[in-house]
mmCIF file of C-alpha atoms in Angstrom:
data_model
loop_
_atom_site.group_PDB
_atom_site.id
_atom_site.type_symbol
_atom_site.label_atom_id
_atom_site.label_comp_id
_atom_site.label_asym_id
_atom_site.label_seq_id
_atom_site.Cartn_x
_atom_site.Cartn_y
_atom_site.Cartn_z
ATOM 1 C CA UNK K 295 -26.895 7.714 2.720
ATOM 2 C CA UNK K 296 -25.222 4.194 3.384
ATOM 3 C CA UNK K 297 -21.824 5.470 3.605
ATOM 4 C CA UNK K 298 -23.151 8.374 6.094
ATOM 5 C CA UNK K 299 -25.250 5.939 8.371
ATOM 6 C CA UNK K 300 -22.234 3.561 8.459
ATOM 7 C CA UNK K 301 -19.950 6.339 9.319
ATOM 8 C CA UNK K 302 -22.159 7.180 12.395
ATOM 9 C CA UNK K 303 -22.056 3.387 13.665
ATOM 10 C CA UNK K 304 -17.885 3.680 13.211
ATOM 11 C CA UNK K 305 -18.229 7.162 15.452
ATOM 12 C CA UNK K 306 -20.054 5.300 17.942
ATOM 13 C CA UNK K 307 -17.297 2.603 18.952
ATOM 14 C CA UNK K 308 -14.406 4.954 19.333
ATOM 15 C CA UNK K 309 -12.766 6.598 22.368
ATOM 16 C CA UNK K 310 -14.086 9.771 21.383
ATOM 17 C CA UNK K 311 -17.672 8.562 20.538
ATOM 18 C CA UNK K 312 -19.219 11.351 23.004
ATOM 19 C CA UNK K 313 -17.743 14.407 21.898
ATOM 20 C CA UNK K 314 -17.871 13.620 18.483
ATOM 21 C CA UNK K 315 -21.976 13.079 18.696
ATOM 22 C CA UNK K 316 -22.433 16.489 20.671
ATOM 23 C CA UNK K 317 -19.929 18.199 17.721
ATOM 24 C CA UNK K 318 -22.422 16.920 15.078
ATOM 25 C CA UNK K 319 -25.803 17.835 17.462
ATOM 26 C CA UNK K 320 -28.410 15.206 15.908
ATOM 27 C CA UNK K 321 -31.860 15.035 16.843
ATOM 28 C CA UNK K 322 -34.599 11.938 15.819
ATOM 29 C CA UNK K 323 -36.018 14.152 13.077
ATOM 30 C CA UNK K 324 -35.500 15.097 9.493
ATOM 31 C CA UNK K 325 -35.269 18.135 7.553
ATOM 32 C CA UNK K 326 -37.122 17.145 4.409
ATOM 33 C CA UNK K 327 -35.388 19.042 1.195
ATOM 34 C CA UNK K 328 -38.438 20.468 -1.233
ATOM 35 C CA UNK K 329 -38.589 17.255 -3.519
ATOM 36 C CA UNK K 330 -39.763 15.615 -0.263
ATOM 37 C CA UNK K 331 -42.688 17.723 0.762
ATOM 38 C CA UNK K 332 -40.251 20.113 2.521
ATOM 39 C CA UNK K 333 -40.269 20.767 6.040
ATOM 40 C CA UNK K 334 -39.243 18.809 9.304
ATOM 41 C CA UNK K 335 -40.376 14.899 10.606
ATOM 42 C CA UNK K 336 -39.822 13.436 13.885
ATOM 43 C CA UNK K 337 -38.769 10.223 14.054
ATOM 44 C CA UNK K 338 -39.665 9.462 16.981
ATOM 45 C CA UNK K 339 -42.693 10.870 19.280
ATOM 46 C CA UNK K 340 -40.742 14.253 20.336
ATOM 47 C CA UNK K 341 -37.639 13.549 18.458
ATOM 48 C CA UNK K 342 -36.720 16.748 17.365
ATOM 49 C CA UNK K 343 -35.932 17.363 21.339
ATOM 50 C CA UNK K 344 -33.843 13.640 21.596
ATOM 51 C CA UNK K 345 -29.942 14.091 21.110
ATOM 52 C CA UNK K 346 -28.579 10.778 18.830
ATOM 53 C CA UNK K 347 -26.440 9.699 20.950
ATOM 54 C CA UNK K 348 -23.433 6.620 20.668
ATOM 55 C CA UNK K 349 -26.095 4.705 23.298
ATOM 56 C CA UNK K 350 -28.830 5.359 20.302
ATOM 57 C CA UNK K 351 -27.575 5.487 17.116
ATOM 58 C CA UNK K 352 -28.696 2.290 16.079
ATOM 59 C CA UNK K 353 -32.074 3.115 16.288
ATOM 60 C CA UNK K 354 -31.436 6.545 14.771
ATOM 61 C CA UNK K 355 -30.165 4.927 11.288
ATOM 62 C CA UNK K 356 -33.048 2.611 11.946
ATOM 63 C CA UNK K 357 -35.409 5.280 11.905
ATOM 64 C CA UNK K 358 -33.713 7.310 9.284
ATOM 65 C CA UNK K 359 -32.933 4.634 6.788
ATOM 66 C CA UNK K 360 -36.689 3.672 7.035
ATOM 67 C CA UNK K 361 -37.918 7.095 6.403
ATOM 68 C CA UNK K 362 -36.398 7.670 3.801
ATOM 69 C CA UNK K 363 -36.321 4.482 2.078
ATOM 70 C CA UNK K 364 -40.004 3.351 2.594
ATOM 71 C CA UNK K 365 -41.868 6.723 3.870
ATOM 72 C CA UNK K 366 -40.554 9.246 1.586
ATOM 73 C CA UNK K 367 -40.518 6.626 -0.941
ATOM 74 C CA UNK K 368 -43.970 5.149 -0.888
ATOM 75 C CA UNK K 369 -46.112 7.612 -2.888
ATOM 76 C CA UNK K 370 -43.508 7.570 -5.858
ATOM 77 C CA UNK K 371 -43.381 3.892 -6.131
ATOM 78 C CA UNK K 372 -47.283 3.643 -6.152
ATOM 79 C CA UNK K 373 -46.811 5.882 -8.765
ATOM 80 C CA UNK K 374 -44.262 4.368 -10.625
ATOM 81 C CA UNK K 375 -46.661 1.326 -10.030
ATOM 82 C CA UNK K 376 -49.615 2.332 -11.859
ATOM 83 C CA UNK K 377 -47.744 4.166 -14.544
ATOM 84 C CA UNK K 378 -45.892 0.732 -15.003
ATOM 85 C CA UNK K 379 -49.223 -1.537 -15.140
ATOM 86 C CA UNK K 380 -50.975 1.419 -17.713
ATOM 87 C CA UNK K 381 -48.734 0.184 -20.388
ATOM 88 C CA UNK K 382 -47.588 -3.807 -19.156
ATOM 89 C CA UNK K 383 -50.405 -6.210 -18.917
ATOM 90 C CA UNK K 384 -50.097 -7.207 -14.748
ATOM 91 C CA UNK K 385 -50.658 -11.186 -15.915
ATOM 92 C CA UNK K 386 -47.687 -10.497 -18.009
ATOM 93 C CA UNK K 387 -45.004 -9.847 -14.654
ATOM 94 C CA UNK K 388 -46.771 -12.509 -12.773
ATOM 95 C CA UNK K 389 -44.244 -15.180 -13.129
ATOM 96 C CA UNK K 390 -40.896 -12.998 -12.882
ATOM 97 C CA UNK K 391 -39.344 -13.018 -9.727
ATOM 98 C CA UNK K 392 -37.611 -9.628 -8.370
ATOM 99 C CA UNK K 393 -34.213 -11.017 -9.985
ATOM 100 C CA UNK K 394 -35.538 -11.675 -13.747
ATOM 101 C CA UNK K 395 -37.671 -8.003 -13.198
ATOM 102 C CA UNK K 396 -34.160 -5.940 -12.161
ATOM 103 C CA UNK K 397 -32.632 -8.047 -15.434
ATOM 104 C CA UNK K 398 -35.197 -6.640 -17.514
ATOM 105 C CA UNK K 399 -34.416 -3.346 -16.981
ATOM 106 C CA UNK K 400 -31.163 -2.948 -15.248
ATOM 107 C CA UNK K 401 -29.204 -5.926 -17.746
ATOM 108 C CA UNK K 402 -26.693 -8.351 -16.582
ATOM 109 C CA UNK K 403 -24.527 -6.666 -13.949
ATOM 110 C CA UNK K 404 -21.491 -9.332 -14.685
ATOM 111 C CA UNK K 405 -20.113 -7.678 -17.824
ATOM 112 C CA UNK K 406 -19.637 -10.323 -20.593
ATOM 113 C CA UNK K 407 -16.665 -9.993 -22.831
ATOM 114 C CA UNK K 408 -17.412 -12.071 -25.150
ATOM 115 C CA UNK K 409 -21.145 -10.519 -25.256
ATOM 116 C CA UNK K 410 -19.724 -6.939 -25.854
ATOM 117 C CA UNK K 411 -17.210 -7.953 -28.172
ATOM 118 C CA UNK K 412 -20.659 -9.591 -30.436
ATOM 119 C CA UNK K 413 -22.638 -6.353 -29.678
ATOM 120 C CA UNK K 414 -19.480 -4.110 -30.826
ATOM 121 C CA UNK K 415 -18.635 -2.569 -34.324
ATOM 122 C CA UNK K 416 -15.566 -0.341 -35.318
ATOM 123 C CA UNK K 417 -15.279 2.854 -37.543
ATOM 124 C CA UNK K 418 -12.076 3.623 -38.964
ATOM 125 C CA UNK K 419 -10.791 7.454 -39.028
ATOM 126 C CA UNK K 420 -7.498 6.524 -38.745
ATOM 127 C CA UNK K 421 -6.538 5.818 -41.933
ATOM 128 C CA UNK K 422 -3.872 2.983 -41.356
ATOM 129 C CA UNK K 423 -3.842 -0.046 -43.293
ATOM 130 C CA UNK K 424 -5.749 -3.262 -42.244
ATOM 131 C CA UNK K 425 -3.553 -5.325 -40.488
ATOM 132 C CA UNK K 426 -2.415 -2.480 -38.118
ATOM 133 C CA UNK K 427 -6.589 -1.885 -37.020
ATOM 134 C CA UNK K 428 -6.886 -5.374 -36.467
ATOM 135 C CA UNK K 429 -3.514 -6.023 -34.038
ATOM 136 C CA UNK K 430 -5.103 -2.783 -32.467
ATOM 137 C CA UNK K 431 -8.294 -4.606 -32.127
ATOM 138 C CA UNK K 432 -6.664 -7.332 -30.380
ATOM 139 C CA UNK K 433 -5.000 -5.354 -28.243
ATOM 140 C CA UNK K 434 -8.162 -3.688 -27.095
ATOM 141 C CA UNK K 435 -10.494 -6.640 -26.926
ATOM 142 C CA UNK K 436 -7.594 -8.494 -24.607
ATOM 143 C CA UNK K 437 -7.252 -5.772 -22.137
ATOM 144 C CA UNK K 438 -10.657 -5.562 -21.735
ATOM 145 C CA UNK K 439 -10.478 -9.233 -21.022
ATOM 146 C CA UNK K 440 -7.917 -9.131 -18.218
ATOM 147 C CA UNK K 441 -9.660 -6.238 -17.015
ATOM 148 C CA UNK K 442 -11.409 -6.747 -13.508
ATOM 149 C CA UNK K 443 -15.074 -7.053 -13.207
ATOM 150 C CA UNK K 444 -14.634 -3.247 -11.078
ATOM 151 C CA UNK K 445 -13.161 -2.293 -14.061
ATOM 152 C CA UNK K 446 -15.199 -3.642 -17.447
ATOM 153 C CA UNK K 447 -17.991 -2.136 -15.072
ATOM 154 C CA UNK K 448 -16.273 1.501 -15.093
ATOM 155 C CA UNK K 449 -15.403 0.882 -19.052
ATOM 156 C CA UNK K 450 -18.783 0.072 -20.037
ATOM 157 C CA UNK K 451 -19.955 3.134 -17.630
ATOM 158 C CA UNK K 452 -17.718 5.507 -19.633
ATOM 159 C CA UNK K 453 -18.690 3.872 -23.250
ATOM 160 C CA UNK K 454 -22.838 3.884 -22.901
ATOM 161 C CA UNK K 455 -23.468 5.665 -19.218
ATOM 162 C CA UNK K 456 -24.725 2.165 -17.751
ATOM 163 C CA UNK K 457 -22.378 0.034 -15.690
ATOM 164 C CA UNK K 458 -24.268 -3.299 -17.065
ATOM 165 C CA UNK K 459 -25.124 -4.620 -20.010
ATOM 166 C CA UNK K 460 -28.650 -5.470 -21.417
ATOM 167 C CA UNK K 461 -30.084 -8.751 -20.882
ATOM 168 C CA UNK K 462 -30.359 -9.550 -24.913
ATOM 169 C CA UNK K 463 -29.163 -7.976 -28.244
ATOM 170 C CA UNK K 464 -32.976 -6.247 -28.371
ATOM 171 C CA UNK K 465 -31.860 -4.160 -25.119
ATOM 172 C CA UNK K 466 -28.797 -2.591 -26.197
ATOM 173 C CA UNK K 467 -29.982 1.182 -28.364
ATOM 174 C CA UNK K 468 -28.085 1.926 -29.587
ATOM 175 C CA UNK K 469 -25.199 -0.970 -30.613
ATOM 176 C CA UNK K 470 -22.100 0.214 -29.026
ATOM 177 C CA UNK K 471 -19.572 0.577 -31.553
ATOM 178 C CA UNK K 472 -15.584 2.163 -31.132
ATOM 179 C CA UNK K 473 -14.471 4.563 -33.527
ATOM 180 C CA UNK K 474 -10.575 4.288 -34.323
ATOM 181 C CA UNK K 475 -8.946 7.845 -34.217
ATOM 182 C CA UNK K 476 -5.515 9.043 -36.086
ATOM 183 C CA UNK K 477 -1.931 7.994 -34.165
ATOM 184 C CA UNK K 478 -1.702 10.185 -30.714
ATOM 185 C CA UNK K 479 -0.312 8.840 -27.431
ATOM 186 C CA UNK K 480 -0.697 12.374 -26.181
ATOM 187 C CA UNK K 481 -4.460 11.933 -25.490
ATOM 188 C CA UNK K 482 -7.010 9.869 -23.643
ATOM 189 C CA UNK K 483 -10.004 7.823 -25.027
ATOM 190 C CA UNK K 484 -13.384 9.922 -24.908
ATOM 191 C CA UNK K 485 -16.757 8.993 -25.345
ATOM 192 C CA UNK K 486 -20.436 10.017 -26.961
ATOM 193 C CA UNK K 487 -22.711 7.712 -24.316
ATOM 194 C CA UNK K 488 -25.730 9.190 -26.594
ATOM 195 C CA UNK K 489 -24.981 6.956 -28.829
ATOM 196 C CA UNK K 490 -22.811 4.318 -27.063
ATOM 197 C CA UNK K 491 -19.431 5.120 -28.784
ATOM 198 C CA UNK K 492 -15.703 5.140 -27.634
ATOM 199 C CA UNK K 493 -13.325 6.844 -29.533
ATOM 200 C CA UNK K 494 -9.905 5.620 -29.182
ATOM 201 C CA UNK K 495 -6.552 6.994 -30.719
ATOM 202 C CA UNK K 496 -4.702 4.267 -32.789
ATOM 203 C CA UNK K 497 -1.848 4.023 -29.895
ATOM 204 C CA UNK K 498 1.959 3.292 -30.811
ATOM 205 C CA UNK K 499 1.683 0.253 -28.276
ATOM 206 C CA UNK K 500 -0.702 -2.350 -26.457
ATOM 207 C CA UNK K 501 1.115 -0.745 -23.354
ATOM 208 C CA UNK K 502 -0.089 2.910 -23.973
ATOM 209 C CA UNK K 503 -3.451 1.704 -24.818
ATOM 210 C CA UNK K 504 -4.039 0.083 -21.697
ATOM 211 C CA UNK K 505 -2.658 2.953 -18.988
ATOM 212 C CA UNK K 506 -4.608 5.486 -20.974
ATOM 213 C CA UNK K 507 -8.197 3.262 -21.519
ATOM 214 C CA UNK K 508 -7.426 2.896 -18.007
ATOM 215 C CA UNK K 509 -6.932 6.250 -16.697
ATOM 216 C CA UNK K 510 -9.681 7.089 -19.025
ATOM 217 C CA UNK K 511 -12.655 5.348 -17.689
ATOM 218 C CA UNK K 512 -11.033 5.994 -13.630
ATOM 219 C CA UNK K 513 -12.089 9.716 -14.105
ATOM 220 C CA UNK K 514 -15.797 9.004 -15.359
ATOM 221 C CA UNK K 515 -15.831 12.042 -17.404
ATOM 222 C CA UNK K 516 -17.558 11.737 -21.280
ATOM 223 C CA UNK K 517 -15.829 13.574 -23.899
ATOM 224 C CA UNK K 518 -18.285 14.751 -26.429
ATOM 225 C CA UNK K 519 -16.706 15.180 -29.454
#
């Protein structure tokens, strides 16, 4: 919705602002899709009969953006409300602020290395002797370290199918741990984000490990295997 209502504003300042507006032929009102109640709301008093227009956009994505982020919203938030206070004591959210609340449940959206490394365990199927897992561990744990925050975002998306981690130890069910797979620089890294685990082929080469972790967790795609 953002990118859409943004897009809109852009249309509106260019040379070609008017015939762009008539090509797309929006009116102040909303076709609702069945989650919603179904159906078509006005925006504005008569709105299905107003043309958006480059002179009105702004109060179009106004209008729109509250519709359908307090409007359409309301009812399930009530509801998400009381089902949230039938098992949470209200005194017991009184002193969190909206900040320590989206913690809670969302975790810490900075993504800790040092924190995952603590929360991580490895399983060896690769069968190679010990000192060749643990220069591959190093390898791993310092690419993951030079890593951008964009990126240990993305890699933590791929491992557990949350772009954060959890606040504390208690949050994270279950553990996420990396399970070491036999020699193959042929194929990429997959993952099981049921149960928060990356499985990554022992590579021939720091170098190999980080284009293909990289490519890897660019494509969003879970390997279930």
């Amino acid at each position: 919705m953002y990118e859409s209502l943004r897009q809109l504003i852009r249309h509106s300042l260019t040379g070609e602002a008017e015939a762009v507006f008539a090509a797309m032929d929006l009116a102040f009102a909303i076709d609702l899709c069945k989650e919603e109640g179904a159906g078509q709301v006005e925006l504005l008093s008569g709105g299905v009969n107003i043309p958006v227009t480059p002179l009105n956009v702004y109060e179009y994505v106004r209008k729109y953006a509250e519709h359908r982020m307090l409007v359409v919203s309301e009812q399930p938030l009530h509801a998400m409300r009381k089902g949230l206070l039938d098992v949470i004591p209200k005194n017991a959210l009184e002193d969190l602020t909206a900040e320590d609340f989206r913690l809670l449940v969302n975790g810490c959206g900075e993504v800790n290395v040092q924190m995952l490394i603590s929360f991580t365990s490895f399983n060896d199927e690769s069968g190679e002797n010990a000192d060749k897992l643990l220069q591959f561990k190093r390898w791993f744990w310092s690419i993951v370290e030079k890593m951008s925050m964009t990126e240990r975002q993305d890699l933590v998306y791929f491992w557990t199918s949350s772009p954060s981690l959890p606040a504390s130890e208690e949050g994270f069910q279950p553990m996420p741990s990396i399970t070491i797979r036999p020699p193959d620089d042929q194929h990429l890294p997959t993952a099981n984000t049921c149960i928060s685990r990356l499985y990554v082929p022992l590579y021939s080469s720091k170098q190999i490990l980080k284009q293909k972790l990289l490519l890897a967790i660019k494509t969003k795609n879970f390997g279930f295997v």
